[in-house]
XYZ file of N, CA and C in Angstrom:
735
model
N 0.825 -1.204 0.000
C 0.000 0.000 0.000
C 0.864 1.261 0.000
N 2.154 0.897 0.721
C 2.900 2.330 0.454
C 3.205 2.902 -1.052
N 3.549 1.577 -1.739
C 3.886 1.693 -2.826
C 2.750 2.300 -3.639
N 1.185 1.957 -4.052
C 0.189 2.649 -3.862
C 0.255 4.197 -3.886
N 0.632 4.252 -2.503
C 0.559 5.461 -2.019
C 1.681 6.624 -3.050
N 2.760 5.717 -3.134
C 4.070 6.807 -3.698
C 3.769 6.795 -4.685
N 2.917 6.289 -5.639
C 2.731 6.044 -7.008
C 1.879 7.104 -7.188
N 0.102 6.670 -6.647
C -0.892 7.623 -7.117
C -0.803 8.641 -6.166
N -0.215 9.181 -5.081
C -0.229 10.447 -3.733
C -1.356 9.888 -2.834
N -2.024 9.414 -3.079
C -3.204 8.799 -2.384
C -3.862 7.577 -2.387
N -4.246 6.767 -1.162
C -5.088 5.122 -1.055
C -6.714 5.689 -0.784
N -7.470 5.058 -1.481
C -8.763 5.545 -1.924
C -9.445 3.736 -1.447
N -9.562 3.632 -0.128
C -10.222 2.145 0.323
C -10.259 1.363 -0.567
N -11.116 1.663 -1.240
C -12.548 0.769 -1.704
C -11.394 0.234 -3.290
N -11.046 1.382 -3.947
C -9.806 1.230 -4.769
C -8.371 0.202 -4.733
N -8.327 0.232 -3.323
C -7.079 -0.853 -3.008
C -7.310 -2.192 -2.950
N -8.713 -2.207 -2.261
C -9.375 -3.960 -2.077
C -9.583 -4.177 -3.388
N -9.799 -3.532 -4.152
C -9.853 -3.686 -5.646
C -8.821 -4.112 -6.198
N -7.653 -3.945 -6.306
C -6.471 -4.369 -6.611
C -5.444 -5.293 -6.200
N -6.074 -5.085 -4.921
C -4.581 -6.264 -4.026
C -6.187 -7.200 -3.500
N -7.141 -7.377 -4.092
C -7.644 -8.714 -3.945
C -8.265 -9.103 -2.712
N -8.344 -7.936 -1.889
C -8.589 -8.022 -0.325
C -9.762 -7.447 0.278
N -9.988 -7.843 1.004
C -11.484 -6.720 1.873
C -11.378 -5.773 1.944
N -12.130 -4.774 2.222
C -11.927 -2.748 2.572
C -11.564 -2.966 4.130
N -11.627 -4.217 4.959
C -11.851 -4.026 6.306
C -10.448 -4.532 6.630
N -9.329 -4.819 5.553
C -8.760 -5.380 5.906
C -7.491 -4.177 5.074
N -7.859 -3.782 4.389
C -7.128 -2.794 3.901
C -7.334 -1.733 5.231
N -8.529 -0.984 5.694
C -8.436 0.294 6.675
C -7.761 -0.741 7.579
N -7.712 -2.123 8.360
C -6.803 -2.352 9.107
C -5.366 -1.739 9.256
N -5.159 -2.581 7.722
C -3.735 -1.874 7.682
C -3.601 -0.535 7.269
N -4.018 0.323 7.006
C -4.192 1.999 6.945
C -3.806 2.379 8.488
N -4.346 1.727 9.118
C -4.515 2.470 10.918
C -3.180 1.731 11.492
N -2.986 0.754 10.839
C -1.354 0.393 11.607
C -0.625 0.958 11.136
N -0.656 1.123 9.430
C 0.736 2.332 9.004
C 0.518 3.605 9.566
N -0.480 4.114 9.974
C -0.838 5.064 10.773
C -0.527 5.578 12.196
N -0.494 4.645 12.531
C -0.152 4.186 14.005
C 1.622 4.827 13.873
N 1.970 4.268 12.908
C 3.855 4.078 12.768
C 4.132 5.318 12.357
N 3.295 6.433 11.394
C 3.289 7.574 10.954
C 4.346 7.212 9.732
N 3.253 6.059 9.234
C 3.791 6.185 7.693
C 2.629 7.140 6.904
N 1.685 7.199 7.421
C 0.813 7.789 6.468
C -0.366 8.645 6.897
N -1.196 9.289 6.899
C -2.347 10.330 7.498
C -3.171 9.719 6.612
N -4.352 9.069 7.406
C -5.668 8.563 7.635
C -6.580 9.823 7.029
N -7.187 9.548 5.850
C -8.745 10.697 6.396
C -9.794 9.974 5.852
N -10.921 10.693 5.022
C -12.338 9.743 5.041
C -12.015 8.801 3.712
N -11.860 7.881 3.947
C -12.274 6.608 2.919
C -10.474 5.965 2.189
N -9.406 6.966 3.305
C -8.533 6.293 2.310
C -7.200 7.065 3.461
N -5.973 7.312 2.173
C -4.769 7.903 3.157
C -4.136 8.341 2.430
N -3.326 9.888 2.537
C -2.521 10.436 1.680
C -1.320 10.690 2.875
N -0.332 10.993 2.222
C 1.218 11.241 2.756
C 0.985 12.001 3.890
N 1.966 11.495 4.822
C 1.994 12.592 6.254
C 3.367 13.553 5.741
N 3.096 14.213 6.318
C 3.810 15.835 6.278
C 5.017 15.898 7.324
N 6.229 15.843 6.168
C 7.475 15.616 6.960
C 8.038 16.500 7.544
N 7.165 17.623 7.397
C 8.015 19.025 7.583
C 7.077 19.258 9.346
N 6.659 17.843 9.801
C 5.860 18.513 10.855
C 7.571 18.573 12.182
N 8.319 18.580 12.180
C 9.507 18.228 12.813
C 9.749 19.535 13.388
N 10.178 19.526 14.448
C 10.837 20.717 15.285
C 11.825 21.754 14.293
N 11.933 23.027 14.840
C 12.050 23.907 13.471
C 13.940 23.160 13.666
N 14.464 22.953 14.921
C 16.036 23.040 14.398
C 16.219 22.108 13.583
N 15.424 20.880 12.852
C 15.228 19.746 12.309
C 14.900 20.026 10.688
N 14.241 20.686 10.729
C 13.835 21.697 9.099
C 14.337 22.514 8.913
N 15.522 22.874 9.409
C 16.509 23.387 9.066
C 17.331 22.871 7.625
N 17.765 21.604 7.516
C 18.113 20.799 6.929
C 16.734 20.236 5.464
N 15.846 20.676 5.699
C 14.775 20.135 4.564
C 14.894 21.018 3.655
N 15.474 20.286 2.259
C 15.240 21.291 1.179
C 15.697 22.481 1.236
N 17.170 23.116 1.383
C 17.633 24.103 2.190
C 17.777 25.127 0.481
N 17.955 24.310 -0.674
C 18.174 25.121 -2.026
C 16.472 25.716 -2.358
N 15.944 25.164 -1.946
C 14.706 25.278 -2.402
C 13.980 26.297 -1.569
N 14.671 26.216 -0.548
C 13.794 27.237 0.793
C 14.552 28.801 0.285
N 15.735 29.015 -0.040
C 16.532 29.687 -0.731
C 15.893 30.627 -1.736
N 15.454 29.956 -2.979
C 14.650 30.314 -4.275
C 13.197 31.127 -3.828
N 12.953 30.065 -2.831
C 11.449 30.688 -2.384
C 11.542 32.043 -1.610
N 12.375 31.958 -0.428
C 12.576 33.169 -0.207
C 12.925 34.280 -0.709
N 14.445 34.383 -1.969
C 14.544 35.237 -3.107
C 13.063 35.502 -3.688
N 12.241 34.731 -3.843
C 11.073 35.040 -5.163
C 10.179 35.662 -3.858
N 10.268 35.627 -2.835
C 8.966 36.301 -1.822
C 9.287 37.688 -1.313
N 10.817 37.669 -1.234
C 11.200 38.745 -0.925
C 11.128 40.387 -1.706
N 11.041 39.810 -3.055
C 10.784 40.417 -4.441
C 9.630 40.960 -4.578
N 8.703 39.995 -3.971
C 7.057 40.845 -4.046
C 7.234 41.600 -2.833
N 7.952 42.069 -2.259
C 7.589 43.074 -0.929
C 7.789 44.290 -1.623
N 7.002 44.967 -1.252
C 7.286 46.802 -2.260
C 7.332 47.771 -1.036
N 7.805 48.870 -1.461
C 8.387 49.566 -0.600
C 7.110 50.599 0.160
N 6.829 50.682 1.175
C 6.054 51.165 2.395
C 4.616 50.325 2.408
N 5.014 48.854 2.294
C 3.801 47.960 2.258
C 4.383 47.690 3.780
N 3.106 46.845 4.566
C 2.823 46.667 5.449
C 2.508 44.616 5.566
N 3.610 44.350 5.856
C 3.695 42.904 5.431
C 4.264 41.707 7.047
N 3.190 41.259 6.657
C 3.332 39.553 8.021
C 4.052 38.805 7.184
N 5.316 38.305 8.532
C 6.044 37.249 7.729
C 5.871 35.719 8.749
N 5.311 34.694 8.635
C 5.138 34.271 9.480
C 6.315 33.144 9.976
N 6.557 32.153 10.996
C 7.655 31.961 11.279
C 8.355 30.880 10.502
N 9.259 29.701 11.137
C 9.064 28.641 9.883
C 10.856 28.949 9.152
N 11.217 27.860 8.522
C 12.548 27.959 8.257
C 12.819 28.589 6.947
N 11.623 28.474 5.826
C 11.500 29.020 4.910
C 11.178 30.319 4.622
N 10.646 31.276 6.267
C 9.910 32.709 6.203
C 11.712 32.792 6.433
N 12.698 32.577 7.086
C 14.020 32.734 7.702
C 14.729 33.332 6.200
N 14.531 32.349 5.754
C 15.303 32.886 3.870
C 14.427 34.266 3.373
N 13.303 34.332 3.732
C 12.478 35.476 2.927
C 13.221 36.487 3.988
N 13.211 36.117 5.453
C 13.905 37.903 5.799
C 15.329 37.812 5.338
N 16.278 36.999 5.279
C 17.636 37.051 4.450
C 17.607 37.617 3.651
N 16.740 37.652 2.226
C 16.807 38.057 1.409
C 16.002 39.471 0.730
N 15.374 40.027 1.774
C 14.747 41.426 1.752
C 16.191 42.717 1.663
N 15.690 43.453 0.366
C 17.146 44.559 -0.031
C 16.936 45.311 1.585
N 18.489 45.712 1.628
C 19.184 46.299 2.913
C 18.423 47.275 2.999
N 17.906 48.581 1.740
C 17.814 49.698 1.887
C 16.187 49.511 1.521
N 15.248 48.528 1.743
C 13.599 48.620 1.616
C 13.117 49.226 2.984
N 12.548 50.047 2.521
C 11.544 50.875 3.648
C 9.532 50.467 3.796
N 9.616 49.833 4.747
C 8.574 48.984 5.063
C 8.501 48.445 6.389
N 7.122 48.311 6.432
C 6.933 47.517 8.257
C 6.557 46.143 8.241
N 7.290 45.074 8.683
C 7.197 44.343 8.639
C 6.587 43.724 9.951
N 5.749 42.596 9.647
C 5.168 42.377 11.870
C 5.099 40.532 11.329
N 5.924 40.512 12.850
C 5.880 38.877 12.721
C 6.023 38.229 14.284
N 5.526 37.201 14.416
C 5.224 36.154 15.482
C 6.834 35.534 15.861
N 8.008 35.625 15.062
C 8.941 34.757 14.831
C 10.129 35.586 15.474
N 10.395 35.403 16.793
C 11.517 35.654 17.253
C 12.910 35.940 16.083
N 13.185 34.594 15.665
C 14.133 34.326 14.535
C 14.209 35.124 13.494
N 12.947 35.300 12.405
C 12.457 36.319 11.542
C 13.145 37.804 12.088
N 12.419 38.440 13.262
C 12.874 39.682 14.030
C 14.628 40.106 14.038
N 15.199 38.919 14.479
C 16.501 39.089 15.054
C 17.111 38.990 13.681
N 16.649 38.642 12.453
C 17.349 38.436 10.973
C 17.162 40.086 10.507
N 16.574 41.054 11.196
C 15.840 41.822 10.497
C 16.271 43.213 10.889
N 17.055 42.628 11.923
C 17.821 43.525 13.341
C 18.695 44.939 12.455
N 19.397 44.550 11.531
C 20.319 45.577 11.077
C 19.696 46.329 9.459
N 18.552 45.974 9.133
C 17.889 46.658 8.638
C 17.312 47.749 9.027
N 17.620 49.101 9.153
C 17.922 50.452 9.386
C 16.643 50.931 8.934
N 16.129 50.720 7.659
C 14.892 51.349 7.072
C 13.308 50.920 7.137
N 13.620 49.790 7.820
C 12.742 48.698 7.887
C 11.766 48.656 9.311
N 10.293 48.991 9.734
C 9.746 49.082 10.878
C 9.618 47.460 11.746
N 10.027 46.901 12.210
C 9.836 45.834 12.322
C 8.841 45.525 14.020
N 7.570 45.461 13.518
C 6.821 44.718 14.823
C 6.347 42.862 15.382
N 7.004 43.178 16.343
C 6.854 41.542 16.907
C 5.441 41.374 17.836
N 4.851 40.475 17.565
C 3.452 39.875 17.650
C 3.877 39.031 18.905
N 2.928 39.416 20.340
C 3.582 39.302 21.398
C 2.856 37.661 21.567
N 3.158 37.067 22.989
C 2.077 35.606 23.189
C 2.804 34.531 23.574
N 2.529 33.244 23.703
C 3.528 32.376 24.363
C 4.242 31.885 23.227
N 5.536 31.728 23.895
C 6.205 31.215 22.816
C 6.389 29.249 22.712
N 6.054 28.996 21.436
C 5.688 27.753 21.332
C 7.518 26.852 20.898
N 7.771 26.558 21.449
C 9.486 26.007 21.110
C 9.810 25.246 19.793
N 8.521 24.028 19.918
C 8.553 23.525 18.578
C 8.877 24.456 17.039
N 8.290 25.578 17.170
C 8.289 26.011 15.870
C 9.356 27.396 16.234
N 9.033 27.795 17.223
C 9.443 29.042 17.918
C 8.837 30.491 16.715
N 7.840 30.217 17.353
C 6.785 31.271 17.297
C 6.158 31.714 18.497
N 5.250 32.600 18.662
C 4.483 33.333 19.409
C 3.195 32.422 19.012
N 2.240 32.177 20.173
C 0.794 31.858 19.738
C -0.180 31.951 21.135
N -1.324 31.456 20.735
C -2.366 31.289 22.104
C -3.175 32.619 21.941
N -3.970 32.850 23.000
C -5.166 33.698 22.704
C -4.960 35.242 22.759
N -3.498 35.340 23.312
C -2.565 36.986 23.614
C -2.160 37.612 21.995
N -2.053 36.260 21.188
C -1.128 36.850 20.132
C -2.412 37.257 19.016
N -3.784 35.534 19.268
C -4.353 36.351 18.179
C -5.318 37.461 18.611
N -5.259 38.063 19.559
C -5.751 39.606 20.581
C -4.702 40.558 19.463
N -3.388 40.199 19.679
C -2.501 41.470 19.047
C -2.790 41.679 17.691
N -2.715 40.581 16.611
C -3.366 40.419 15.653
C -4.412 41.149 14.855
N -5.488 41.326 16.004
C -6.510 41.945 15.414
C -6.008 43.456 15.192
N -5.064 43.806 15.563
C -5.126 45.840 15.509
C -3.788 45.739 13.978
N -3.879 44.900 13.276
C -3.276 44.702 11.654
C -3.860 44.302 10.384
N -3.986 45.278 9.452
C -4.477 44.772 8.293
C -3.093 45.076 7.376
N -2.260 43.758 7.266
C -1.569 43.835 6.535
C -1.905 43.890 4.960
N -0.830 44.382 3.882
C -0.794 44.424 2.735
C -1.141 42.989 2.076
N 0.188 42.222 2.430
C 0.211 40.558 2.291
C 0.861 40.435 3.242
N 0.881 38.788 3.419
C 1.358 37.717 4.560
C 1.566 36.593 3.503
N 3.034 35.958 4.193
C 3.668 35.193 3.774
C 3.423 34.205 4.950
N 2.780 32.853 4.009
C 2.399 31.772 5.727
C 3.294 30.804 5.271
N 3.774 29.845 6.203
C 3.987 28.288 6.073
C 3.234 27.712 6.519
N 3.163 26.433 5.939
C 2.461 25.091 5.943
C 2.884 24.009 6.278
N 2.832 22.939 6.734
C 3.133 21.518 7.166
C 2.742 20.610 5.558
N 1.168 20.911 5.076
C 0.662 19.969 3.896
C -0.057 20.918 3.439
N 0.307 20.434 2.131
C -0.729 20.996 0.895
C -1.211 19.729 -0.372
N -2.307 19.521 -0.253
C -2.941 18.542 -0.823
C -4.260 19.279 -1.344
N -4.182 19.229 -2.549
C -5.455 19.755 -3.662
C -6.456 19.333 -3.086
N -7.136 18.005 -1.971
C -8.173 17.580 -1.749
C -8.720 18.675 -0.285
N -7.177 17.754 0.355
C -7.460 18.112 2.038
C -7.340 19.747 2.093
N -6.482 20.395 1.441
C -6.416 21.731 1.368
C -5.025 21.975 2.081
N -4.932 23.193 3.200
C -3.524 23.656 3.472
C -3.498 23.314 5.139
N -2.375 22.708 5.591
C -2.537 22.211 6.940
C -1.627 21.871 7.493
N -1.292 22.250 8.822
C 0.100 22.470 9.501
C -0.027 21.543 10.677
N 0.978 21.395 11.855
C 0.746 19.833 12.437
C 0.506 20.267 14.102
N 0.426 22.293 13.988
C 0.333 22.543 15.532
C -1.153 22.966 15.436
N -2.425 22.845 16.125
C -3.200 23.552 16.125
C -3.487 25.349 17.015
N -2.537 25.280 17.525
C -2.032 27.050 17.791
C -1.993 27.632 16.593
N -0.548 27.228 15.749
C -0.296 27.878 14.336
C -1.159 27.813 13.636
N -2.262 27.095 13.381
C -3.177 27.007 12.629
C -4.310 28.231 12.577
N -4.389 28.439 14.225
C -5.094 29.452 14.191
C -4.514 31.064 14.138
N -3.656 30.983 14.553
C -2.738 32.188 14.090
C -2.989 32.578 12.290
N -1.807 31.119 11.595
C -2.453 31.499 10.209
C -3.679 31.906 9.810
N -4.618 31.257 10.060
C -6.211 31.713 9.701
C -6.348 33.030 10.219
N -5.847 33.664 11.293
C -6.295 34.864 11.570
C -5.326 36.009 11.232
N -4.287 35.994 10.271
C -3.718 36.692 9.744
C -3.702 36.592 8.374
N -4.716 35.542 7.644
C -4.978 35.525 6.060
C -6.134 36.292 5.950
N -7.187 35.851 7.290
C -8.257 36.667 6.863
C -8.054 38.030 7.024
N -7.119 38.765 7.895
C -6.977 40.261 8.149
C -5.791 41.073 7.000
N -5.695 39.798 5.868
C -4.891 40.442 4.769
C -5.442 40.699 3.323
N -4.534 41.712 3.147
C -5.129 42.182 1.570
C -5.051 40.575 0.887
N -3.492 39.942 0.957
C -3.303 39.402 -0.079
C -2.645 38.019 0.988
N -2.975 36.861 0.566
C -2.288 35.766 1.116
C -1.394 35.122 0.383
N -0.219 34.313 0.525
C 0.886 33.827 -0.605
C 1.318 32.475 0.636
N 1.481 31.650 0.377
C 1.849 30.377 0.717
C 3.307 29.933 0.414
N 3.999 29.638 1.067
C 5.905 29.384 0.850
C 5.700 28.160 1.034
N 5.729 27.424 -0.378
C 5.921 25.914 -0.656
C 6.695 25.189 -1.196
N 8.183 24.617 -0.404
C 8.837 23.792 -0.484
C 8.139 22.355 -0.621
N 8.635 21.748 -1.799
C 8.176 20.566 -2.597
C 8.153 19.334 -1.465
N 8.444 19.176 -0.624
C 8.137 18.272 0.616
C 6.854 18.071 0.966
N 6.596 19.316 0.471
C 5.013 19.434 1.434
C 3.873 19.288 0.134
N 4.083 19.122 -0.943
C 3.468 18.976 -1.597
C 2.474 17.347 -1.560
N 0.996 17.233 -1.769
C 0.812 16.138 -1.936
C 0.696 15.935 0.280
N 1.088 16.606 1.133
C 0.934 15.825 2.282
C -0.119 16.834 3.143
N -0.353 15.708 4.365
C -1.767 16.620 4.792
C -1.081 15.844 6.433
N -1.332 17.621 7.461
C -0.868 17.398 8.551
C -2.203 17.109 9.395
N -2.103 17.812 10.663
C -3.646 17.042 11.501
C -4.485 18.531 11.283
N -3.773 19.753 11.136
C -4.929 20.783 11.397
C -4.702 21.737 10.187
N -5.746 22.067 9.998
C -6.491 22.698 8.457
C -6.437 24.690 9.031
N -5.195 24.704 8.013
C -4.971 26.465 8.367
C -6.228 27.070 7.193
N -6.721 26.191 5.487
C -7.812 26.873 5.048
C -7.821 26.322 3.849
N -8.673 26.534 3.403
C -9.212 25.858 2.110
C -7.973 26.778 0.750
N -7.909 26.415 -0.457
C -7.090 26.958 -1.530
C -7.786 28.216 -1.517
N -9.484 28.490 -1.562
C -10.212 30.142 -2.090
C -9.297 30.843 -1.135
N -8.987 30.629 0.134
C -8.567 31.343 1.342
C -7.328 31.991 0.512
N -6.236 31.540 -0.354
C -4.923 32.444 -0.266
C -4.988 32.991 -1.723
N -4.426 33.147 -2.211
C -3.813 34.246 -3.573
C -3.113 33.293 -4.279
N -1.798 32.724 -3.811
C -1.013 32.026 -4.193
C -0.362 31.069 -3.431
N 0.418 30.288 -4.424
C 2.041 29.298 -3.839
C 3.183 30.077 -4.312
N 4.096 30.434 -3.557
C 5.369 30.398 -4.496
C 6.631 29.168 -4.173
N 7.040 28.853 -5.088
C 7.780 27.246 -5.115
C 8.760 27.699 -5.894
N 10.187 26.687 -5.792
C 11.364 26.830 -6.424
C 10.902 26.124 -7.840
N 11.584 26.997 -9.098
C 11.532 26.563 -10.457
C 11.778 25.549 -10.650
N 12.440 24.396 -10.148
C 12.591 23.107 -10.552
C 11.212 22.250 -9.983
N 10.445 22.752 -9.179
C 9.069 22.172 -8.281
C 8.139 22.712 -8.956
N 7.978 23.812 -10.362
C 6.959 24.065 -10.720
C 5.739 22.998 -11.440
N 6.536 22.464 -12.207
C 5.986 21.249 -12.869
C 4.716 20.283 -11.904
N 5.766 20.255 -11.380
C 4.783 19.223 -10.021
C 4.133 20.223 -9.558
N 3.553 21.487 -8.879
C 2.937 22.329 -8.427
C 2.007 22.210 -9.073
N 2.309 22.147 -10.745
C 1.129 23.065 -11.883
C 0.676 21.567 -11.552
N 0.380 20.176 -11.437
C 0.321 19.196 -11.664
C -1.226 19.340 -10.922
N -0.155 19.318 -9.638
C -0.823 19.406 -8.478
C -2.544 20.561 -8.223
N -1.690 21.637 -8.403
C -2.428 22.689 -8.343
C -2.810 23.940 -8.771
N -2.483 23.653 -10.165
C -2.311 24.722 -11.229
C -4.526 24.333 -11.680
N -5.078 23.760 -11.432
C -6.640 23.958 -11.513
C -7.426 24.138 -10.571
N -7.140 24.625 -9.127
C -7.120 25.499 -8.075
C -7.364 27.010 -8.260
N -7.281 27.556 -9.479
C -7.235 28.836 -9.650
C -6.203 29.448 -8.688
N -5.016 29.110 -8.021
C -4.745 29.368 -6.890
C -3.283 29.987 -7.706
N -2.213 31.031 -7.912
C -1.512 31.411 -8.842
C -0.480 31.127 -8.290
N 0.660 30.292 -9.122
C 1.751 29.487 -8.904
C 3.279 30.503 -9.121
N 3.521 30.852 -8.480
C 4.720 31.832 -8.457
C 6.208 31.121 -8.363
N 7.298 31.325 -9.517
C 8.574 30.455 -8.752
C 9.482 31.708 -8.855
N 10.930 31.239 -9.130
C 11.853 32.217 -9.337
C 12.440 32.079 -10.574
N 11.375 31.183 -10.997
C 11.736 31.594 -13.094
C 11.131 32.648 -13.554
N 10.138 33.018 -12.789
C 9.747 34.543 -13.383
C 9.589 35.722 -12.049
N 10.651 35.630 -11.485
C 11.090 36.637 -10.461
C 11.198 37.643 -11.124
């Protein structure tokens, strides 16, 4: 069934007893034991890829580090000068403040300790930190203080991360804090944009930050476009890389 799984992105029950010759009751058996092991995320009638990027941030450090690179160059590019922009936390928002020009004049507000302290010797740049407990796993700010602070921002755009993005399940991260954070800084934005390293493509974590209508875009490294457009280029959802930065 893994094999299944790596082939079509998804086990569809009723589809597998069909093929490997077996009961549906004996297939969701084994669904809930690879489940169990966190080979795979369970949902209604079948199982698509678990989301590797759900790992402590010093751990995703190391995921896709060329690719987190590209994405950040291509996100950093849409920031224009005296926009009012959320960067949210995450190893891939880390490359987007790296790569913001020295001399952009703009306010930037973010949950992300890390983000902040990257952002430190930028001179022209307003930078507000989004207060609340700080969650270690990801090392962000969250809980009911931060989305209180939240509400007094209507950013331009916000740049979110994700855990999974799956055309079915939609966009979904593996803390339910961050989840609600994201949701309450897409809806208080002009414009939403999604930072999607190809890991996460195709996987679905436990909590649902929002459906595809919810954001604007993906932006993904040029060698991941292909698979993006595959994926989610009939989403209406607009696929951004750094081939046309």
């Amino acid at each position: 069934m893994l094999s299944i799984l790596s082939d079509a992105g998804s086990i569809v029950a009723k589809d597998a007893s069909r093929e490997l010759e077996v009961s549906e009751d004996t297939i969701r058996r084994d669904l809930r034991e690879l489940a169990r092991d966190g080979r795979l995320k369970r949902v209604h009638g079948g199982a698509v890829p678990v989301a590797e990027a759900n790992a402590p941030f010093a751990a995703r450090i190391g995921i896709a580090p060329p690719e987190k690179i590209a994405i950040g160059k291509r996100a950093a590019a849409m920031v224009e000068p005296g926009q009012v922009v959320f960067v949210d936390g995450g190893t891939t928002a880390l490359q987007l403040a790296r790569s913001l020009p020295a001399q952009l004049s703009a306010t930037i507000i973010t949950h992300s300790p890390n983000v902040a302290m990257e952002l430190l010797n930028h001179s022209n740049l307003d930078v507000e930190i989004v207060g609340g407990r700080l969650l270690r796993h990801s090392v962000v700010t969250s809980g009911a203080a931060t989305i209180a602070w939240l509400d007094r921002y209507r950013p331009d755009i916000c740049f979110i991360g994700a855990t999974g993005l799956h055309p079915d399940q939609g966009i979904t991260t593996g803390v339910s804090e961050e989840a609600e954070v994201k949701r309450a800084i897409i809806a208080k934005s002009g414009s939403a944009i999604i930072l999607a390293s190809s890991e996460k493509f195709g996987a679905v974590s436990s909590f649902k930050i929002g459906d595809w209508r919810d954001v604007d875009g993906l932006i993904v490294a040029g060698e991941a476009r292909p698979r993006a457009l595959e994926l989610f280029g009939h989403l209406e959802c607009e696929i951004h890389s750094d081939e046309n930065a």
